[in-house]
């Protein structure tokens, strides 16, 4: 439920080595990378059928989401550090 794919065409496919198909990779970890793209429409249709969101985003938005998550989970540690200072 927390996985997302990164859109961007062949350039993103090449740059990320197929890891931009994170959803399919997590469902089928032994699947060869070139087949992840082929599995995408099947997985999308299945997710729609069972009512699970199929998350896709751009590369920059993906980095932004990851950094925001790290910022959020680090907030308690930052607060504790500030209280000690």
GROMACS .gro file of C-alpha atoms in nm:
model
   85
    1UNK     CA    1   0.000   0.000   0.000
    2UNK     CA    2   0.294   0.238   0.042
    3UNK     CA    3   0.469   0.160  -0.288
    4UNK     CA    4   0.455   0.389  -0.585
    5UNK     CA    5   0.576   0.380  -0.943
    6UNK     CA    6   0.773   0.658  -1.107
    7UNK     CA    7   0.655   0.777  -1.448
    8UNK     CA    8   0.892   0.913  -1.707
    9UNK     CA    9   0.930   0.687  -2.007
   10UNK     CA   10   1.243   0.520  -2.136
   11UNK     CA   11   1.481   0.771  -1.975
   12UNK     CA   12   1.350   0.701  -1.625
   13UNK     CA   13   1.336   0.327  -1.704
   14UNK     CA   14   1.704   0.339  -1.801
   15UNK     CA   15   1.818   0.568  -1.519
   16UNK     CA   16   1.641   0.368  -1.247
   17UNK     CA   17   1.708   0.027  -1.399
   18UNK     CA   18   1.345  -0.078  -1.377
   19UNK     CA   19   1.311   0.010  -1.008
   20UNK     CA   20   1.060   0.275  -1.111
   21UNK     CA   21   0.816  -0.019  -1.137
   22UNK     CA   22   0.826  -0.055  -0.758
   23UNK     CA   23   0.472  -0.192  -0.727
   24UNK     CA   24   0.529  -0.471  -0.977
   25UNK     CA   25   0.876  -0.539  -0.834
   26UNK     CA   26   0.734  -0.585  -0.484
   27UNK     CA   27   0.460  -0.815  -0.612
   28UNK     CA   28   0.695  -1.018  -0.833
   29UNK     CA   29   1.052  -0.976  -0.699
   30UNK     CA   30   1.195  -1.253  -0.920
   31UNK     CA   31   1.042  -1.115  -1.242
   32UNK     CA   32   1.304  -0.998  -1.493
   33UNK     CA   33   1.318  -0.620  -1.511
   34UNK     CA   34   1.204  -0.588  -1.876
   35UNK     CA   35   0.882  -0.772  -1.788
   36UNK     CA   36   0.785  -0.532  -1.509
   37UNK     CA   37   0.662  -0.282  -1.767
   38UNK     CA   38   0.459  -0.556  -1.937
   39UNK     CA   39   0.299  -0.654  -1.605
   40UNK     CA   40   0.197  -0.296  -1.527
   41UNK     CA   41  -0.140  -0.289  -1.712
   42UNK     CA   42  -0.237  -0.625  -1.562
   43UNK     CA   43  -0.156  -0.506  -1.210
   44UNK     CA   44  -0.336  -0.173  -1.267
   45UNK     CA   45  -0.650  -0.354  -1.381
   46UNK     CA   46  -0.637  -0.591  -1.084
   47UNK     CA   47  -0.589  -0.306  -0.837
   48UNK     CA   48  -0.890  -0.127  -0.987
   49UNK     CA   49  -1.094  -0.447  -0.956
   50UNK     CA   50  -1.012  -0.491  -0.586
   51UNK     CA   51  -1.027  -0.120  -0.500
   52UNK     CA   52  -0.659  -0.060  -0.419
   53UNK     CA   53  -0.504   0.268  -0.529
   54UNK     CA   54  -0.230   0.233  -0.791
   55UNK     CA   55   0.009   0.517  -0.709
   56UNK     CA   56   0.226   0.676  -0.976
   57UNK     CA   57   0.425   0.996  -0.957
   58UNK     CA   58   0.706   1.182  -1.128
   59UNK     CA   59   1.069   1.137  -1.031
   60UNK     CA   60   1.089   1.476  -0.860
   61UNK     CA   61   0.762   1.423  -0.672
   62UNK     CA   62   0.887   1.082  -0.559
   63UNK     CA   63   1.204   1.236  -0.413
   64UNK     CA   64   0.996   1.511  -0.252
   65UNK     CA   65   0.767   1.252  -0.090
   66UNK     CA   66   1.063   1.048   0.039
   67UNK     CA   67   1.237   1.354   0.183
   68UNK     CA   68   0.913   1.473   0.344
   69UNK     CA   69   0.869   1.133   0.506
   70UNK     CA   70   1.225   1.141   0.642
   71UNK     CA   71   1.162   1.492   0.774
   72UNK     CA   72   0.841   1.381   0.943
   73UNK     CA   73   0.987   1.072   1.110
   74UNK     CA   74   1.291   1.270   1.223
   75UNK     CA   75   1.082   1.540   1.391
   76UNK     CA   76   1.073   1.373   1.736
   77UNK     CA   77   1.452   1.332   1.738
   78UNK     CA   78   1.501   1.694   1.633
   79UNK     CA   79   1.262   1.810   1.906
   80UNK     CA   80   1.445   1.604   2.168
   81UNK     CA   81   1.781   1.739   2.053
   82UNK     CA   82   1.651   2.098   2.064
   83UNK     CA   83   1.515   2.045   2.416
   84UNK     CA   84   1.858   1.928   2.537
   85UNK     CA   85   2.042   2.221   2.379
   0.00000   0.00000   0.00000
